[in-house]
Amino acid sequence: MQLSNSSQYAIRILAYMADQKDSKLMNATELAGALYIPYKFLTKIMTELVKVGLVVSIRGREGGYKFEKKTSEIMVSDILDIFNDSIKDEQCVLGIGFCNGLCKCALHDQWMEPKLLLQRMFRESSLEDIAGRGCKI
Amino acid sequence: MQLSNSSQYAIRILAYMADQKDSKLMNATELAGALYIPYKFLTKIMTELVKVGLVVSIRGREGGYKFEKKTSEIMVSDILDIFNDSIKDEQCVLGIGFCNGLCKCALHDQWMEPKLLLQRMFRESSLEDIAGRGCKI
DNA sequence: TATTAATTCTACCTTTAAGTAGTAATTATA
DNA sequence: TATAATTACTACTTAAAGGTAGAATTAATA
Ligand code: SF4
Ligand code: SF4
């Protein structure tokens, strides 16, 4: 039970970018070096973030990445959605089809509360909220 | 963010067995049929459950599986442990090494509460607690 | 004892996640 | 305009999860 590597990397990359002053352009080499993420894998992830519209890229010399929207408007769940890692309302903890709330699975009652807290954590935490917190990057 | 297929299957199998009366022997064909789990994959999982000591198997004609311990003494987390799916105390939500509680990652503060509830759900729910709950099996 | 019904073992196949390599396209600057 | 520094694209490789096939082993029973 954990987030995929792609999701973890993406959150760390964007939280790091959000922590930089004056929204300066950051390039893949800097990011990969600072966060210890394999360069080629990072560029692959960044291209997805660009495609989905979270960040914009400037190609060519002196290029790099910057945010498309304000960091207060990008939620962690927006990032997880890209990698199919967020917790959907209809997701059954035991994987028995879809959750309609009527016909329960064995773990339903125990699952509801942690599920809600996880969803809240993902949906209500913006990049602004988490940027610069903690010493690990 | 979800449990592996193996974990989901194993919980469903054991919860179903725990719901049967008088701890009768159940064989792989019955279980696979009742739970719509691929027979061959189920037997692979069952063999792991036997090796780890949660259930015992009787081989040969009229054989099958039954519990080794009381269902009140088998916790969901015991099952998840087998498939490396439980949430460890030192597990970082962003995968930045191990969690020592001192040097935090960006999501640390938001992660602590859902993490605790998930761990409680897994560690404090026994098979007896969840057997027979809900209509989905 | 032969048959049958069951688990176990070994090996393989398929799909997805994770990561790598090389090149093309783009753009600022010397 | 040539060069260097950057992202994007295509394709590949590796590792892990998920799943399958077949034969070996075991034991009750006819
Ligand atoms: S039972 Fe609970 S967990 Fe399973 S599907 Fe319905 S709601 Fe989701
Ligand atoms: S920071 Fe929070 S989440 Fe990251 S490792 Fe430490 S405790 Fe775990």
Short mmCIF file of N, CA, C and O in Angstrom, two decimals, chain B residues 14-127:
data_model
loop_
_atom_site.label_atom_id
_atom_site.label_comp_id
_atom_site.label_asym_id
_atom_site.label_seq_id
_atom_site.Cartn_x
_atom_site.Cartn_y
_atom_site.Cartn_z
N LEU B 14 -9.69 -15.67 3.07
CA LEU B 14 -9.67 -16.00 4.50
C LEU B 14 -10.94 -15.52 5.19
O LEU B 14 -11.46 -16.19 6.10
N ALA B 15 -11.45 -14.36 4.76
CA ALA B 15 -12.70 -13.89 5.37
C ALA B 15 -13.85 -14.84 5.01
O ALA B 15 -14.72 -15.11 5.83
N TYR B 16 -13.80 -15.36 3.80
CA TYR B 16 -14.83 -16.30 3.37
C TYR B 16 -14.73 -17.61 4.16
O TYR B 16 -15.74 -18.14 4.64
N MET B 17 -13.52 -18.10 4.32
CA MET B 17 -13.32 -19.32 5.11
C MET B 17 -13.76 -19.12 6.55
O MET B 17 -14.37 -20.01 7.15
N ALA B 18 -13.46 -17.94 7.09
CA ALA B 18 -13.81 -17.67 8.49
C ALA B 18 -15.32 -17.61 8.68
O ALA B 18 -15.82 -17.80 9.78
N ASP B 19 -16.02 -17.36 7.59
CA ASP B 19 -17.47 -17.23 7.68
C ASP B 19 -18.17 -18.60 7.59
O ASP B 19 -19.36 -18.71 7.87
N GLN B 20 -17.44 -19.64 7.22
CA GLN B 20 -18.03 -20.98 7.12
C GLN B 20 -18.22 -21.57 8.52
O GLN B 20 -17.41 -21.32 9.41
N LYS B 21 -19.25 -22.36 8.66
CA LYS B 21 -19.53 -22.93 9.98
C LYS B 21 -18.55 -24.06 10.32
O LYS B 21 -17.97 -24.68 9.44
N ASP B 22 -18.39 -24.31 11.56
CA ASP B 22 -17.61 -25.41 12.15
C ASP B 22 -16.27 -25.67 11.46
O ASP B 22 -15.83 -26.80 11.35
N SER B 23 -15.64 -24.62 11.05
CA SER B 23 -14.28 -24.69 10.48
C SER B 23 -14.06 -25.91 9.59
O SER B 23 -13.10 -26.63 9.75
N LYS B 24 -14.99 -26.12 8.67
CA LYS B 24 -14.83 -27.28 7.81
C LYS B 24 -13.73 -27.06 6.77
O LYS B 24 -13.39 -25.91 6.45
N LEU B 25 -13.19 -28.14 6.30
CA LEU B 25 -12.13 -28.10 5.31
C LEU B 25 -12.68 -27.54 4.00
O LEU B 25 -13.73 -27.98 3.53
N MET B 26 -11.96 -26.61 3.40
CA MET B 26 -12.40 -26.05 2.13
C MET B 26 -11.33 -26.31 1.09
O MET B 26 -10.15 -26.08 1.35
N ASN B 27 -11.71 -26.74 -0.08
CA ASN B 27 -10.70 -26.98 -1.10
C ASN B 27 -10.63 -25.86 -2.12
O ASN B 27 -11.51 -24.99 -2.20
N ALA B 28 -9.56 -25.87 -2.89
CA ALA B 28 -9.25 -24.77 -3.80
C ALA B 28 -10.33 -24.58 -4.86
O ALA B 28 -10.62 -23.44 -5.24
N THR B 29 -10.92 -25.66 -5.31
CA THR B 29 -11.94 -25.55 -6.35
C THR B 29 -13.17 -24.79 -5.84
O THR B 29 -13.69 -23.90 -6.52
N GLU B 30 -13.62 -25.15 -4.64
CA GLU B 30 -14.74 -24.42 -4.02
C GLU B 30 -14.43 -22.94 -3.91
O GLU B 30 -15.24 -22.08 -4.30
N LEU B 31 -13.28 -22.64 -3.31
CA LEU B 31 -12.91 -21.25 -3.04
C LEU B 31 -12.82 -20.44 -4.33
O LEU B 31 -13.38 -19.34 -4.43
N ALA B 32 -12.14 -21.00 -5.33
CA ALA B 32 -11.98 -20.28 -6.59
C ALA B 32 -13.33 -20.03 -7.23
O ALA B 32 -13.59 -18.94 -7.78
N GLY B 33 -14.21 -21.02 -7.14
CA GLY B 33 -15.54 -20.87 -7.72
C GLY B 33 -16.37 -19.83 -7.01
O GLY B 33 -16.99 -18.96 -7.65
N ALA B 34 -16.37 -19.88 -5.69
CA ALA B 34 -17.20 -18.97 -4.91
C ALA B 34 -16.73 -17.52 -5.02
O ALA B 34 -17.54 -16.59 -5.05
N LEU B 35 -15.42 -17.33 -5.10
CA LEU B 35 -14.87 -15.97 -5.04
C LEU B 35 -14.45 -15.42 -6.39
O LEU B 35 -13.94 -14.32 -6.48
N TYR B 36 -14.64 -16.21 -7.44
CA TYR B 36 -14.24 -15.78 -8.78
C TYR B 36 -12.78 -15.36 -8.83
O TYR B 36 -12.43 -14.30 -9.33
N ILE B 37 -11.95 -16.21 -8.29
CA ILE B 37 -10.50 -15.99 -8.34
C ILE B 37 -9.92 -17.10 -9.21
O ILE B 37 -10.31 -18.26 -9.06
N PRO B 38 -9.02 -16.77 -10.13
CA PRO B 38 -8.44 -17.80 -10.99
C PRO B 38 -7.85 -18.95 -10.16
O PRO B 38 -7.02 -18.71 -9.27
N TYR B 39 -8.28 -20.16 -10.46
CA TYR B 39 -7.90 -21.33 -9.66
C TYR B 39 -6.40 -21.45 -9.43
O TYR B 39 -5.93 -21.63 -8.31
N LYS B 40 -5.64 -21.32 -10.49
CA LYS B 40 -4.20 -21.51 -10.39
C LYS B 40 -3.53 -20.43 -9.54
O LYS B 40 -2.54 -20.69 -8.85
N PHE B 41 -4.07 -19.24 -9.64
CA PHE B 41 -3.51 -18.15 -8.85
C PHE B 41 -3.88 -18.34 -7.38
O PHE B 41 -3.07 -18.09 -6.48
N LEU B 42 -5.09 -18.82 -7.16
CA LEU B 42 -5.53 -19.07 -5.79
C LEU B 42 -4.66 -20.12 -5.10
O LEU B 42 -4.24 -19.95 -3.96
N THR B 43 -4.38 -21.21 -5.80
CA THR B 43 -3.56 -22.24 -5.16
C THR B 43 -2.15 -21.72 -4.85
O THR B 43 -1.55 -22.08 -3.85
N LYS B 44 -1.68 -20.84 -5.71
CA LYS B 44 -0.36 -20.24 -5.44
C LYS B 44 -0.41 -19.43 -4.14
O LYS B 44 0.50 -19.52 -3.30
N ILE B 45 -1.47 -18.66 -3.99
CA ILE B 45 -1.61 -17.85 -2.78
C ILE B 45 -1.80 -18.74 -1.56
O ILE B 45 -1.17 -18.53 -0.52
N MET B 46 -2.63 -19.76 -1.69
CA MET B 46 -2.88 -20.64 -0.55
C MET B 46 -1.59 -21.30 -0.07
O MET B 46 -1.37 -21.44 1.14
N THR B 47 -0.75 -21.70 -1.00
CA THR B 47 0.51 -22.33 -0.60
C THR B 47 1.36 -21.36 0.22
O THR B 47 2.03 -21.77 1.17
N GLU B 48 1.30 -20.07 -0.13
CA GLU B 48 2.04 -19.08 0.68
C GLU B 48 1.44 -18.97 2.07
O GLU B 48 2.17 -18.85 3.07
N LEU B 49 0.11 -18.99 2.14
CA LEU B 49 -0.55 -18.89 3.45
C LEU B 49 -0.20 -20.09 4.32
O LEU B 49 -0.07 -19.96 5.54
N VAL B 50 -0.06 -21.24 3.69
CA VAL B 50 0.33 -22.44 4.44
C VAL B 50 1.77 -22.30 4.94
O VAL B 50 2.06 -22.54 6.12
N LYS B 51 2.64 -21.87 4.05
CA LYS B 51 4.06 -21.75 4.43
C LYS B 51 4.28 -20.82 5.60
O LYS B 51 5.15 -21.02 6.43
N VAL B 52 3.47 -19.76 5.63
CA VAL B 52 3.64 -18.76 6.67
C VAL B 52 2.88 -19.14 7.94
O VAL B 52 2.99 -18.48 8.98
N GLY B 53 2.11 -20.21 7.85
CA GLY B 53 1.49 -20.75 9.07
C GLY B 53 0.11 -20.22 9.42
O GLY B 53 -0.37 -20.47 10.51
N LEU B 54 -0.51 -19.50 8.51
CA LEU B 54 -1.87 -19.01 8.82
C LEU B 54 -2.90 -20.12 8.67
O LEU B 54 -3.86 -20.19 9.42
N VAL B 55 -2.71 -20.97 7.66
CA VAL B 55 -3.63 -22.09 7.47
C VAL B 55 -2.81 -23.37 7.36
O VAL B 55 -1.61 -23.32 7.12
N VAL B 56 -3.51 -24.49 7.54
CA VAL B 56 -2.87 -25.78 7.31
C VAL B 56 -3.57 -26.44 6.14
O VAL B 56 -4.74 -26.18 5.88
N SER B 57 -2.84 -27.25 5.42
CA SER B 57 -3.42 -27.94 4.28
C SER B 57 -3.42 -29.44 4.53
O SER B 57 -2.52 -29.97 5.17
N ILE B 58 -4.47 -30.08 4.05
CA ILE B 58 -4.52 -31.54 4.05
C ILE B 58 -4.47 -31.97 2.60
O ILE B 58 -5.34 -31.60 1.80
N ARG B 59 -3.44 -32.68 2.23
CA ARG B 59 -3.28 -33.08 0.83
C ARG B 59 -4.05 -34.36 0.54
O ARG B 59 -4.49 -35.06 1.45
N GLY B 60 -4.20 -34.61 -0.73
CA GLY B 60 -4.87 -35.84 -1.15
C GLY B 60 -6.38 -35.73 -1.14
O GLY B 60 -6.96 -34.71 -0.76
N ARG B 61 -6.99 -36.78 -1.58
CA ARG B 61 -8.45 -36.85 -1.68
C ARG B 61 -9.12 -36.44 -0.36
O ARG B 61 -8.64 -36.81 0.71
N GLU B 62 -10.20 -35.70 -0.48
CA GLU B 62 -10.93 -35.18 0.69
C GLU B 62 -10.11 -34.16 1.47
O GLU B 62 -10.45 -33.82 2.60
N GLY B 63 -9.03 -33.68 0.85
CA GLY B 63 -8.19 -32.69 1.52
C GLY B 63 -8.73 -31.29 1.36
O GLY B 63 -9.85 -31.09 0.91
N GLY B 64 -7.91 -30.31 1.72
CA GLY B 64 -8.32 -28.92 1.64
C GLY B 64 -7.54 -28.06 2.61
O GLY B 64 -6.44 -28.43 3.03
N TYR B 65 -8.12 -26.92 2.94
CA TYR B 65 -7.45 -25.98 3.84
C TYR B 65 -8.32 -25.68 5.05
O TYR B 65 -9.54 -25.65 4.93
N LYS B 66 -7.68 -25.43 6.17
CA LYS B 66 -8.39 -24.91 7.34
C LYS B 66 -7.44 -24.02 8.13
O LYS B 66 -6.23 -24.02 7.88
N PHE B 67 -8.00 -23.29 9.08
CA PHE B 67 -7.16 -22.36 9.83
C PHE B 67 -6.24 -23.09 10.80
O PHE B 67 -6.59 -24.13 11.35
N GLU B 68 -5.09 -22.49 11.01
CA GLU B 68 -4.14 -23.01 11.99
C GLU B 68 -4.42 -22.41 13.36
O GLU B 68 -4.29 -23.08 14.36
N LYS B 69 -4.80 -21.11 13.36
CA LYS B 69 -5.12 -20.46 14.63
C LYS B 69 -6.59 -20.04 14.64
O LYS B 69 -7.30 -20.18 13.65
N LYS B 70 -7.02 -19.49 15.75
CA LYS B 70 -8.38 -18.97 15.83
C LYS B 70 -8.50 -17.73 14.96
O LYS B 70 -7.54 -16.94 14.84
N THR B 71 -9.66 -17.55 14.35
CA THR B 71 -9.83 -16.41 13.44
C THR B 71 -9.77 -15.09 14.20
O THR B 71 -9.53 -14.04 13.60
N SER B 72 -9.97 -15.13 15.50
CA SER B 72 -9.87 -13.89 16.29
C SER B 72 -8.40 -13.50 16.50
O SER B 72 -8.10 -12.40 16.92
N GLU B 73 -7.52 -14.41 16.15
CA GLU B 73 -6.09 -14.14 16.39
C GLU B 73 -5.33 -13.84 15.09
O GLU B 73 -4.12 -13.63 15.11
N ILE B 74 -6.06 -13.86 13.97
CA ILE B 74 -5.41 -13.52 12.70
C ILE B 74 -5.86 -12.12 12.29
O ILE B 74 -7.05 -11.87 12.08
N MET B 75 -4.89 -11.20 12.21
CA MET B 75 -5.20 -9.82 11.87
C MET B 75 -4.99 -9.58 10.38
O MET B 75 -4.14 -10.24 9.76
N VAL B 76 -5.73 -8.63 9.84
CA VAL B 76 -5.56 -8.29 8.42
C VAL B 76 -4.10 -7.95 8.13
O VAL B 76 -3.56 -8.33 7.10
N SER B 77 -3.44 -7.29 9.07
CA SER B 77 -2.04 -6.91 8.83
C SER B 77 -1.14 -8.14 8.70
O SER B 77 -0.12 -8.09 8.01
N ASP B 78 -1.52 -9.24 9.36
CA ASP B 78 -0.73 -10.47 9.21
C ASP B 78 -0.77 -10.94 7.76
O ASP B 78 0.21 -11.49 7.25
N ILE B 79 -1.90 -10.73 7.11
CA ILE B 79 -2.05 -11.13 5.72
C ILE B 79 -1.26 -10.20 4.81
O ILE B 79 -0.53 -10.64 3.92
N LEU B 80 -1.39 -8.90 5.06
CA LEU B 80 -0.68 -7.92 4.23
C LEU B 80 0.84 -8.09 4.33
O LEU B 80 1.56 -7.88 3.36
N ASP B 81 1.30 -8.46 5.52
CA ASP B 81 2.75 -8.65 5.71
C ASP B 81 3.31 -9.64 4.70
O ASP B 81 4.43 -9.47 4.21
N ILE B 82 2.54 -10.68 4.41
CA ILE B 82 3.02 -11.72 3.51
C ILE B 82 3.34 -11.18 2.13
O ILE B 82 4.28 -11.61 1.48
N PHE B 83 2.55 -10.21 1.70
CA PHE B 83 2.72 -9.67 0.34
C PHE B 83 3.38 -8.29 0.36
O PHE B 83 3.28 -7.54 -0.62
N ASN B 84 4.03 -7.99 1.49
CA ASN B 84 4.77 -6.73 1.61
C ASN B 84 3.87 -5.53 1.36
O ASN B 84 4.25 -4.59 0.67
N ASP B 85 2.67 -5.58 1.90
CA ASP B 85 1.67 -4.59 1.58
C ASP B 85 1.20 -3.81 2.80
O ASP B 85 0.37 -2.91 2.67
N SER B 86 1.73 -4.14 3.96
CA SER B 86 1.31 -3.41 5.16
C SER B 86 2.09 -2.11 5.25
O SER B 86 3.10 -1.92 4.58
N ILE B 87 1.60 -1.22 6.08
CA ILE B 87 2.23 0.09 6.21
C ILE B 87 3.15 0.09 7.41
O ILE B 87 2.72 0.03 8.54
N LYS B 88 4.43 0.16 7.11
CA LYS B 88 5.43 0.10 8.16
C LYS B 88 5.55 1.46 8.85
O LYS B 88 5.32 2.49 8.23
N ASP B 89 5.98 1.42 10.10
CA ASP B 89 6.15 2.67 10.83
C ASP B 89 7.16 3.59 10.15
O ASP B 89 6.98 4.80 10.11
N GLU B 90 8.20 3.01 9.62
CA GLU B 90 9.28 3.81 9.06
C GLU B 90 9.08 4.14 7.57
O GLU B 90 9.99 4.63 6.90
N GLN B 91 7.88 3.84 7.07
CA GLN B 91 7.61 4.06 5.65
C GLN B 91 7.30 5.53 5.34
O GLN B 91 6.36 6.10 5.90
N CYS B 92 8.05 6.13 4.43
CA CYS B 92 7.82 7.53 4.05
C CYS B 92 6.81 7.58 2.91
O CYS B 92 6.92 6.84 1.94
N VAL B 93 5.86 8.45 3.04
CA VAL B 93 4.81 8.55 2.01
C VAL B 93 5.40 8.99 0.68
O VAL B 93 4.84 8.66 -0.38
N LEU B 94 6.51 9.69 0.70
CA LEU B 94 7.14 10.13 -0.55
C LEU B 94 8.34 9.27 -0.93
O LEU B 94 9.05 9.56 -1.89
N GLY B 95 8.57 8.22 -0.17
CA GLY B 95 9.63 7.28 -0.52
C GLY B 95 11.03 7.80 -0.36
O GLY B 95 11.97 7.30 -0.99
N ILE B 96 11.21 8.83 0.48
CA ILE B 96 12.55 9.38 0.70
C ILE B 96 13.17 8.65 1.88
O ILE B 96 13.11 9.10 3.02
N GLY B 97 13.79 7.54 1.58
CA GLY B 97 14.44 6.75 2.63
C GLY B 97 13.49 6.34 3.73
O GLY B 97 12.32 6.06 3.49
N PHE B 98 14.03 6.29 4.94
CA PHE B 98 13.24 5.86 6.07
C PHE B 98 12.78 7.04 6.91
O PHE B 98 13.41 8.09 6.92
N CYS B 99 11.69 6.83 7.58
CA CYS B 99 11.07 7.88 8.38
C CYS B 99 11.61 7.82 9.80
O CYS B 99 11.37 6.88 10.52
N ASN B 100 12.35 8.86 10.18
CA ASN B 100 12.85 8.88 11.55
C ASN B 100 12.05 9.84 12.42
O ASN B 100 12.25 9.92 13.62
N GLY B 101 11.15 10.61 11.79
CA GLY B 101 10.33 11.53 12.55
C GLY B 101 11.00 12.86 12.82
O GLY B 101 10.34 13.84 13.17
N LEU B 102 12.31 12.92 12.59
CA LEU B 102 13.02 14.18 12.83
C LEU B 102 13.06 15.02 11.56
O LEU B 102 12.48 16.09 11.49
N CYS B 103 13.75 14.49 10.55
CA CYS B 103 13.82 15.19 9.27
C CYS B 103 12.60 14.80 8.43
O CYS B 103 12.52 13.69 7.93
N LYS B 104 11.66 15.71 8.30
CA LYS B 104 10.39 15.39 7.66
C LYS B 104 10.43 15.59 6.16
O LYS B 104 11.24 16.34 5.63
N CYS B 105 9.49 14.93 5.47
CA CYS B 105 9.28 15.23 4.06
C CYS B 105 8.10 16.21 3.95
O CYS B 105 7.43 16.51 4.94
N ALA B 106 7.85 16.69 2.74
CA ALA B 106 6.86 17.76 2.55
C ALA B 106 5.46 17.35 2.99
O ALA B 106 4.68 18.18 3.45
N LEU B 107 5.14 16.08 2.86
CA LEU B 107 3.78 15.64 3.18
C LEU B 107 3.65 15.04 4.57
O LEU B 107 2.58 14.57 4.95
N HIS B 108 4.73 15.06 5.31
CA HIS B 108 4.73 14.39 6.61
C HIS B 108 3.53 14.73 7.50
O HIS B 108 2.82 13.84 7.96
N ASP B 109 3.31 16.01 7.73
CA ASP B 109 2.26 16.40 8.69
C ASP B 109 0.88 15.92 8.25
O ASP B 109 0.09 15.46 9.06
N GLN B 110 0.63 16.00 6.94
CA GLN B 110 -0.67 15.54 6.44
C GLN B 110 -0.79 14.02 6.45
O GLN B 110 -1.89 13.49 6.52
N TRP B 111 0.32 13.34 6.38
CA TRP B 111 0.33 11.88 6.26
C TRP B 111 0.13 11.18 7.60
O TRP B 111 -0.41 10.08 7.67
N MET B 112 0.53 11.80 8.67
CA MET B 112 0.53 11.10 9.97
C MET B 112 -0.83 10.56 10.38
O MET B 112 -0.95 9.43 10.83
N GLU B 113 -1.88 11.34 10.19
CA GLU B 113 -3.19 10.89 10.69
C GLU B 113 -3.78 9.76 9.83
O GLU B 113 -4.15 8.72 10.37
N PRO B 114 -3.87 9.93 8.50
CA PRO B 114 -4.35 8.80 7.70
C PRO B 114 -3.49 7.56 7.86
O PRO B 114 -4.01 6.44 7.91
N LYS B 115 -2.19 7.74 7.97
CA LYS B 115 -1.30 6.61 8.18
C LYS B 115 -1.67 5.84 9.44
O LYS B 115 -1.79 4.61 9.42
N LEU B 116 -1.91 6.57 10.51
CA LEU B 116 -2.25 5.93 11.77
C LEU B 116 -3.57 5.17 11.67
O LEU B 116 -3.70 4.04 12.15
N LEU B 117 -4.55 5.78 11.00
CA LEU B 117 -5.84 5.11 10.87
C LEU B 117 -5.73 3.86 10.01
O LEU B 117 -6.35 2.84 10.29
N LEU B 118 -4.94 3.93 8.95
CA LEU B 118 -4.74 2.75 8.10
C LEU B 118 -4.08 1.64 8.90
O LEU B 118 -4.51 0.48 8.84
N GLN B 119 -3.05 2.00 9.64
CA GLN B 119 -2.36 0.99 10.44
C GLN B 119 -3.29 0.36 11.45
O GLN B 119 -3.29 -0.86 11.65
N ARG B 120 -4.12 1.19 12.08
CA ARG B 120 -5.08 0.65 13.05
C ARG B 120 -6.08 -0.27 12.39
O ARG B 120 -6.40 -1.35 12.91
N MET B 121 -6.58 0.17 11.23
CA MET B 121 -7.53 -0.67 10.50
C MET B 121 -6.94 -2.04 10.20
O MET B 121 -7.59 -3.06 10.37
N PHE B 122 -5.70 -2.07 9.78
CA PHE B 122 -5.06 -3.33 9.43
C PHE B 122 -4.69 -4.15 10.66
O PHE B 122 -4.83 -5.37 10.67
N ARG B 123 -4.22 -3.47 11.68
CA ARG B 123 -3.67 -4.18 12.83
C ARG B 123 -4.73 -4.61 13.83
O ARG B 123 -4.52 -5.52 14.62
N GLU B 124 -5.86 -3.91 13.83
CA GLU B 124 -6.86 -4.19 14.86
C GLU B 124 -8.09 -4.92 14.32
O GLU B 124 -9.03 -5.19 15.08
N SER B 125 -8.10 -5.21 13.01
CA SER B 125 -9.22 -5.97 12.46
C SER B 125 -8.81 -7.43 12.33
O SER B 125 -7.88 -7.77 11.59
N SER B 126 -9.52 -8.30 13.04
CA SER B 126 -9.25 -9.73 12.93
C SER B 126 -10.19 -10.34 11.89
O SER B 126 -11.18 -9.71 11.48
N LEU B 127 -9.88 -11.53 11.47
CA LEU B 127 -10.76 -12.22 10.52
C LEU B 127 -12.15 -12.42 11.13
O LEU B 127 -13.16 -12.30 10.44
#
